[in-house]
Amino acid sequence: MRLKLIPVLAALLLSGCAPVQTVVNPTQLPAATDFGAHANPMEWWYASAYLPGDGLALHWAQFRVRDPRVPVPLMISHVAVTDLRTGELTFLEQSPGTGDAAFPPLRIRQGAWTLTQTGPEPTAPLILQAGPLDLTLTPLKGPVLHPPGYSGSADTGVLFYQGITRLALAGSVNGRAVQGQAWLDHQWGNQIPGQTALWDWFSVHLEGGRDLMVYRVRRLDGSVAQLIGSVVEPDGRVRAVSGLRAEPGEAWVSPQGREYTLGWRLVSDEFDLTVQAVRREQELLSRSTRIAYWEGPIEVTGMWAGAPARGQGMMELVSGAWTPK
């Protein structure tokens, strides 16, 4: 099969003709330090940041798709940058093609876009160079495996889930100097976005050093297959959230007619938090993955263990499959 056919095949695999699913056993969990590539149908590495001091929000995602009908793994990547001062949203994609993924240290490349770890240690800084992004991400905590170690269920497919929840960010975006904090995720398994599952995801850097992750996996009919949350303490210890509820609030309909919930109440045995999108117009329509999703910055306020709490982060809401006209 000639390589020039790969972009066409990849588009089919990610829209209506999903990769052949392999068995993923959620009881055999990986190590928290397992950042390398895997032989599963779906895998991605993801970095995001809300930089209120610079008036910016951004994310980068590198997807790696494997299918026995295609001779090599397919790489697809996204970069989105929102200038909160001007309201301009820039969304860039690299079409399906070849690339590299190696570990340790972590090295990912698709075309000129790269994520390169500067050493084999799990907390070695990472250099992200992708389109307008030229950033150094230095872990402030060690990697964690988010309890229970995966997202999804038997009927939606499962993605193992590990990452680094707080990294110091410094560098430039479109040549403009920036600094702040970032979040890094890595997931892999047999769940196919838009084909077997949808989700609502929240990452929050709380004042005082705690990090909160909430993940609500939905079936295509809208029913909730899984709701999980994790807290990463200032010293890096991770634990599951108990008694978690995610209550939808304010809804917004995009110009394309898709509805997204942009206001939420997250409640557990220890916190009661209100989540609000900073900006509504954050829908992204990906031609490379054929997925419509909302991705943008959030502000979080409320109570935690009886004391006022405040934080900032990013939210991702996956609407489903999208067919470009």
Short mmCIF file of C-alpha atoms in Angstrom, two decimals:
data_model
loop_
_atom_site.label_atom_id
_atom_site.label_comp_id
_atom_site.label_asym_id
_atom_site.label_seq_id
_atom_site.Cartn_x
_atom_site.Cartn_y
_atom_site.Cartn_z
CA MET A 1 0.00 0.00 0.00
CA ARG A 2 1.49 3.30 -1.04
CA LEU A 3 1.95 5.91 1.69
CA LYS A 4 -0.03 8.50 -0.26
CA LEU A 5 -3.17 6.46 0.53
CA ILE A 6 -2.62 6.71 4.28
CA PRO A 7 -4.38 10.07 4.84
CA VAL A 8 -7.50 8.76 3.11
CA LEU A 9 -7.50 5.56 5.15
CA ALA A 10 -6.95 7.45 8.38
CA ALA A 11 -9.95 9.66 7.73
CA LEU A 12 -12.05 6.53 7.22
CA LEU A 13 -10.75 4.95 10.38
CA LEU A 14 -11.70 7.96 12.46
CA SER A 15 -15.13 8.51 10.96
CA GLY A 16 -17.56 5.66 10.46
CA CYS A 17 -15.00 2.90 9.84
CA ALA A 18 -13.38 2.55 13.24
CA PRO A 19 -10.15 0.63 13.87
CA VAL A 20 -10.42 -3.03 14.78
CA GLN A 21 -10.59 -3.04 18.57
CA THR A 22 -8.12 -5.05 20.61
CA VAL A 23 -8.75 -6.43 24.07
CA VAL A 24 -7.75 -4.07 26.89
CA ASN A 25 -7.72 -5.47 30.41
CA PRO A 26 -8.36 -2.65 32.93
CA THR A 27 -7.17 -4.86 35.79
CA GLN A 28 -3.63 -4.94 34.36
CA LEU A 29 -2.66 -1.34 34.91
CA PRO A 30 0.45 0.33 33.49
CA ALA A 31 3.02 2.26 35.47
CA ALA A 32 2.47 5.96 36.06
CA THR A 33 5.74 6.59 34.21
CA ASP A 34 4.65 4.76 31.04
CA PHE A 35 4.78 7.61 28.53
CA GLY A 36 5.85 5.52 25.53
CA ALA A 37 3.82 4.37 22.52
CA HIS A 38 1.67 1.23 22.63
CA ALA A 39 0.22 -1.28 20.19
CA ASN A 40 -3.40 -0.23 20.70
CA PRO A 41 -5.88 1.18 18.17
CA MET A 42 -5.97 4.65 19.78
CA GLU A 43 -3.39 6.70 21.67
CA TRP A 44 -2.75 10.36 22.33
CA TRP A 45 -0.50 12.77 24.19
CA TYR A 46 -2.06 16.09 25.17
CA ALA A 47 -0.85 19.35 26.74
CA SER A 48 -3.04 22.29 27.70
CA ALA A 49 -2.73 25.58 29.53
CA TYR A 50 -4.85 28.53 30.58
CA LEU A 51 -2.61 31.57 30.97
CA PRO A 52 -4.79 34.37 32.38
CA GLY A 53 -1.83 36.68 32.94
CA ASP A 54 -1.04 36.53 29.23
CA GLY A 55 -4.66 36.43 28.07
CA LEU A 56 -4.17 33.09 26.32
CA ALA A 57 -5.45 29.52 26.37
CA LEU A 58 -3.93 26.70 24.33
CA HIS A 59 -3.78 23.00 23.74
CA TRP A 60 -1.75 20.56 21.65
CA ALA A 61 -2.73 16.96 20.92
CA GLN A 62 -0.82 14.23 19.12
CA PHE A 63 -2.90 11.21 18.10
CA ARG A 64 -1.43 7.85 17.09
CA VAL A 65 -3.78 5.41 15.36
CA ARG A 66 -2.98 1.76 14.66
CA ASP A 67 -4.95 -0.57 12.38
CA PRO A 68 -3.96 -3.87 10.74
CA ARG A 69 -5.19 -2.55 7.39
CA VAL A 70 -2.58 0.23 7.44
CA PRO A 71 1.14 -0.70 7.35
CA VAL A 72 2.36 1.97 9.78
CA PRO A 73 0.92 3.89 12.75
CA LEU A 74 -0.83 7.06 11.66
CA MET A 75 -0.09 10.38 13.33
CA ILE A 76 -2.59 13.26 13.53
CA SER A 77 -2.06 16.47 15.51
CA HIS A 78 -3.96 19.56 16.65
CA VAL A 79 -2.94 22.95 18.03
CA ALA A 80 -5.46 25.52 19.22
CA VAL A 81 -4.66 28.98 20.61
CA THR A 82 -7.25 31.42 21.95
CA ASP A 83 -6.29 35.06 22.39
CA LEU A 84 -8.68 36.10 25.16
CA ARG A 85 -7.87 39.77 24.63
CA THR A 86 -8.92 39.88 20.98
CA GLY A 87 -11.29 36.88 20.92
CA GLU A 88 -9.33 35.26 18.09
CA LEU A 89 -9.30 31.44 18.04
CA THR A 90 -6.69 29.74 15.87
CA PHE A 91 -7.05 26.01 15.17
CA LEU A 92 -4.33 24.21 13.21
CA GLU A 93 -4.19 20.54 12.19
CA GLN A 94 -1.71 18.19 10.61
CA SER A 95 -3.44 15.70 8.35
CA PRO A 96 -2.95 11.96 8.92
CA GLY A 97 0.55 10.84 8.02
CA THR A 98 3.68 9.23 9.32
CA GLY A 99 5.73 10.27 12.34
CA ASP A 100 7.79 8.99 15.25
CA ALA A 101 7.19 8.15 18.91
CA ALA A 102 10.01 6.93 21.18
CA PHE A 103 10.60 6.50 24.90
CA PRO A 104 12.63 6.97 27.11
CA PRO A 105 13.11 9.86 26.92
CA LEU A 106 9.82 10.79 25.32
CA ARG A 107 10.20 11.96 21.73
CA ILE A 108 7.19 12.55 19.48
CA ARG A 109 7.31 13.98 15.97
CA GLN A 110 4.89 14.63 13.14
CA GLY A 111 6.43 16.77 10.48
CA ALA A 112 7.96 19.87 12.08
CA TRP A 113 5.85 19.51 15.25
CA THR A 114 7.74 17.86 18.10
CA LEU A 115 7.57 17.09 21.81
CA THR A 116 11.01 16.22 23.15
CA GLN A 117 11.91 15.30 26.72
CA THR A 118 15.37 16.51 27.71
CA GLY A 119 16.31 13.43 29.76
CA PRO A 120 15.16 9.90 30.70
CA GLU A 121 13.88 10.89 34.16
CA PRO A 122 10.06 11.12 34.42
CA THR A 123 10.29 14.72 35.58
CA ALA A 124 12.78 15.91 32.96
CA PRO A 125 11.59 19.07 31.15
CA LEU A 126 9.80 18.74 27.82
CA ILE A 127 10.24 20.99 24.79
CA LEU A 128 7.06 21.50 22.75
CA GLN A 129 7.49 23.05 19.30
CA ALA A 130 4.29 22.94 17.26
CA GLY A 131 3.14 25.67 14.92
CA PRO A 132 2.85 28.86 17.01
CA LEU A 133 4.01 27.07 20.19
CA ASP A 134 7.63 27.13 21.38
CA LEU A 135 7.39 26.08 25.01
CA THR A 136 9.35 24.44 27.80
CA LEU A 137 7.21 22.37 30.18
CA THR A 138 8.95 21.52 33.46
CA PRO A 139 7.10 19.05 35.72
CA LEU A 140 6.35 20.40 39.20
CA LYS A 141 4.96 17.02 40.26
CA GLY A 142 5.69 13.47 39.26
CA PRO A 143 3.53 11.41 36.89
CA VAL A 144 0.36 9.77 38.20
CA LEU A 145 -2.04 7.06 37.10
CA HIS A 146 -5.50 8.57 37.53
CA PRO A 147 -7.70 6.25 39.64
CA PRO A 148 -8.99 3.74 38.68
CA GLY A 149 -6.26 3.88 36.03
CA TYR A 150 -8.48 4.18 32.97
CA SER A 151 -11.45 5.97 31.44
CA GLY A 152 -14.38 4.18 29.87
CA SER A 153 -16.22 0.90 30.27
CA ALA A 154 -16.60 -2.49 28.61
CA ASP A 155 -19.20 -1.18 26.15
CA THR A 156 -17.44 2.11 25.28
CA GLY A 157 -13.90 0.78 25.24
CA VAL A 158 -11.16 1.62 27.71
CA LEU A 159 -8.28 4.11 27.67
CA PHE A 160 -5.50 3.83 30.24
CA TYR A 161 -4.94 7.27 31.72
CA GLN A 162 -1.74 8.75 33.16
CA GLY A 163 -0.01 12.08 33.07
CA ILE A 164 1.54 15.02 34.87
CA THR A 165 -1.01 17.45 36.27
CA ARG A 166 1.16 20.49 36.93
CA LEU A 167 4.10 21.76 34.88
CA ALA A 168 5.78 25.16 34.78
CA LEU A 169 5.34 26.65 31.32
CA ALA A 170 7.68 29.18 29.73
CA GLY A 171 8.44 30.19 26.17
CA SER A 172 6.50 31.88 23.41
CA VAL A 173 3.21 31.66 21.54
CA ASN A 174 3.29 33.32 18.11
CA GLY A 175 6.54 34.92 19.22
CA ARG A 176 4.95 36.45 22.31
CA ALA A 177 6.64 35.59 25.62
CA VAL A 178 4.42 33.61 28.01
CA GLN A 179 4.66 31.86 31.35
CA GLY A 180 2.30 29.95 33.59
CA GLN A 181 1.28 26.38 34.33
CA ALA A 182 0.31 23.50 32.06
CA TRP A 183 -1.26 20.02 32.23
CA LEU A 184 0.00 16.91 30.37
CA ASP A 185 -2.05 13.77 29.67
CA HIS A 186 -1.36 10.44 27.97
CA GLN A 187 -4.10 7.91 27.11
CA TRP A 188 -4.20 4.70 25.11
CA GLY A 189 -6.48 1.73 24.53
CA ASN A 190 -9.44 0.57 22.46
CA GLN A 191 -11.92 3.42 22.91
CA ILE A 192 -12.60 5.35 19.68
CA PRO A 193 -13.66 9.00 20.13
CA GLY A 194 -16.96 9.80 18.47
CA GLN A 195 -17.53 6.17 17.52
CA THR A 196 -17.71 4.30 20.83
CA ALA A 197 -17.69 7.14 23.38
CA LEU A 198 -18.08 10.85 24.07
CA TRP A 199 -16.95 12.70 27.18
CA ASP A 200 -16.84 15.79 29.39
CA TRP A 201 -13.42 16.42 30.96
CA PHE A 202 -12.16 19.00 33.45
CA SER A 203 -8.60 19.79 34.58
CA VAL A 204 -8.22 22.31 37.41
CA HIS A 205 -5.19 23.88 39.09
CA LEU A 206 -6.47 24.95 42.49
CA GLU A 207 -4.93 27.69 44.59
CA GLY A 208 -2.79 26.09 47.28
CA GLY A 209 -1.32 23.44 44.96
CA ARG A 210 -4.03 20.80 44.56
CA ASP A 211 -5.00 19.56 41.10
CA LEU A 212 -8.43 18.15 40.26
CA MET A 213 -9.39 15.98 37.29
CA VAL A 214 -13.01 15.02 36.54
CA TYR A 215 -13.93 12.74 33.62
CA ARG A 216 -17.48 11.88 32.53
CA VAL A 217 -17.58 9.24 29.77
CA ARG A 218 -20.81 9.11 27.78
CA ARG A 219 -22.24 6.55 25.40
CA LEU A 220 -23.40 7.76 22.00
CA ASP A 221 -27.00 7.86 23.25
CA GLY A 222 -25.96 10.36 25.95
CA SER A 223 -26.14 7.99 28.92
CA VAL A 224 -23.22 8.14 31.37
CA ALA A 225 -20.96 5.08 31.28
CA GLN A 226 -18.44 6.31 33.87
CA LEU A 227 -17.82 9.28 36.16
CA ILE A 228 -14.41 9.48 37.81
CA GLY A 229 -12.34 12.11 39.56
CA SER A 230 -8.88 12.34 41.03
CA VAL A 231 -7.05 14.74 43.31
CA VAL A 232 -3.30 15.23 43.08
CA GLU A 233 -2.04 16.76 46.31
CA PRO A 234 0.69 19.43 46.41
CA ASP A 235 3.22 16.71 47.30
CA GLY A 236 2.22 14.63 44.24
CA ARG A 237 0.13 11.95 45.95
CA VAL A 238 -2.94 10.96 43.93
CA ARG A 239 -6.28 9.68 45.23
CA ALA A 240 -9.74 9.03 43.87
CA VAL A 241 -12.62 11.44 44.51
CA SER A 242 -15.42 9.88 46.57
CA GLY A 243 -19.12 10.69 46.26
CA LEU A 244 -18.62 12.54 42.98
CA ARG A 245 -21.48 14.18 41.08
CA ALA A 246 -21.30 16.30 37.92
CA GLU A 247 -24.42 18.44 37.53
CA PRO A 248 -24.89 20.18 34.14
CA GLY A 249 -25.90 23.83 34.17
CA GLU A 250 -25.80 26.51 31.48
CA ALA A 251 -25.98 25.20 27.92
CA TRP A 252 -24.76 26.93 24.76
CA VAL A 253 -25.61 26.12 21.15
CA SER A 254 -22.78 26.64 18.68
CA PRO A 255 -23.28 28.33 15.30
CA GLN A 256 -23.17 24.81 13.82
CA GLY A 257 -26.12 23.75 15.99
CA ARG A 258 -24.37 21.54 18.56
CA GLU A 259 -25.16 21.98 22.25
CA TYR A 260 -22.42 22.18 24.89
CA THR A 261 -22.81 22.50 28.65
CA LEU A 262 -20.54 25.38 29.67
CA GLY A 263 -21.59 25.69 33.30
CA TRP A 264 -21.27 22.83 35.80
CA ARG A 265 -21.48 22.04 39.49
CA LEU A 266 -18.95 19.43 40.65
CA VAL A 267 -19.79 17.97 44.06
CA SER A 268 -18.10 15.31 46.19
CA ASP A 269 -17.73 14.31 49.81
CA GLU A 270 -15.18 17.11 50.26
CA PHE A 271 -15.90 19.86 47.73
CA ASP A 272 -18.71 21.80 46.08
CA LEU A 273 -17.39 23.67 43.04
CA THR A 274 -18.90 25.79 40.28
CA VAL A 275 -17.27 25.57 36.86
CA GLN A 276 -17.80 28.33 34.29
CA ALA A 277 -16.37 28.67 30.81
CA VAL A 278 -14.33 31.84 30.32
CA ARG A 279 -15.49 32.13 26.70
CA ARG A 280 -18.29 30.44 24.77
CA GLU A 281 -17.03 30.38 21.19
CA GLN A 282 -14.54 27.51 21.56
CA GLU A 283 -16.02 24.84 19.32
CA LEU A 284 -13.42 23.09 17.16
CA LEU A 285 -14.35 21.19 14.01
CA SER A 286 -11.54 18.82 13.17
CA ARG A 287 -11.16 17.76 9.56
CA SER A 288 -8.35 15.37 10.42
CA THR A 289 -10.28 13.35 13.03
CA ARG A 290 -13.85 14.17 11.89
CA ILE A 291 -14.74 15.10 15.48
CA ALA A 292 -16.55 18.20 16.81
CA TYR A 293 -15.50 19.26 20.28
CA TRP A 294 -15.39 22.25 22.61
CA GLU A 295 -12.09 23.05 24.29
CA GLY A 296 -11.42 26.13 26.36
CA PRO A 297 -10.46 27.78 29.66
CA ILE A 298 -12.56 27.62 32.82
CA GLU A 299 -12.75 29.42 36.16
CA VAL A 300 -13.65 27.39 39.26
CA THR A 301 -14.97 28.68 42.60
CA GLY A 302 -16.64 27.12 45.63
CA MET A 303 -15.85 25.29 48.83
CA TRP A 304 -13.32 22.57 49.68
CA ALA A 305 -13.37 20.91 53.10
CA GLY A 306 -15.31 23.87 54.49
CA ALA A 307 -12.94 26.54 53.15
CA PRO A 308 -13.26 28.80 50.10
CA ALA A 309 -11.63 27.35 46.97
CA ARG A 310 -10.63 28.87 43.67
CA GLY A 311 -8.92 27.51 40.59
CA GLN A 312 -8.41 27.69 36.85
CA GLY A 313 -8.07 25.11 34.13
CA MET A 314 -9.34 23.69 30.88
CA MET A 315 -12.51 21.85 29.87
CA GLU A 316 -13.08 19.49 26.93
CA LEU A 317 -16.56 18.49 25.76
CA VAL A 318 -16.74 15.99 22.90
CA SER A 319 -19.91 16.36 20.83
CA GLY A 320 -19.35 13.53 18.36
CA ALA A 321 -18.62 12.74 14.75
CA TRP A 322 -18.60 15.58 12.23
CA THR A 323 -18.55 15.39 8.43
CA PRO A 324 -16.92 18.31 6.61
CA LYS A 325 -18.90 19.73 3.72
#
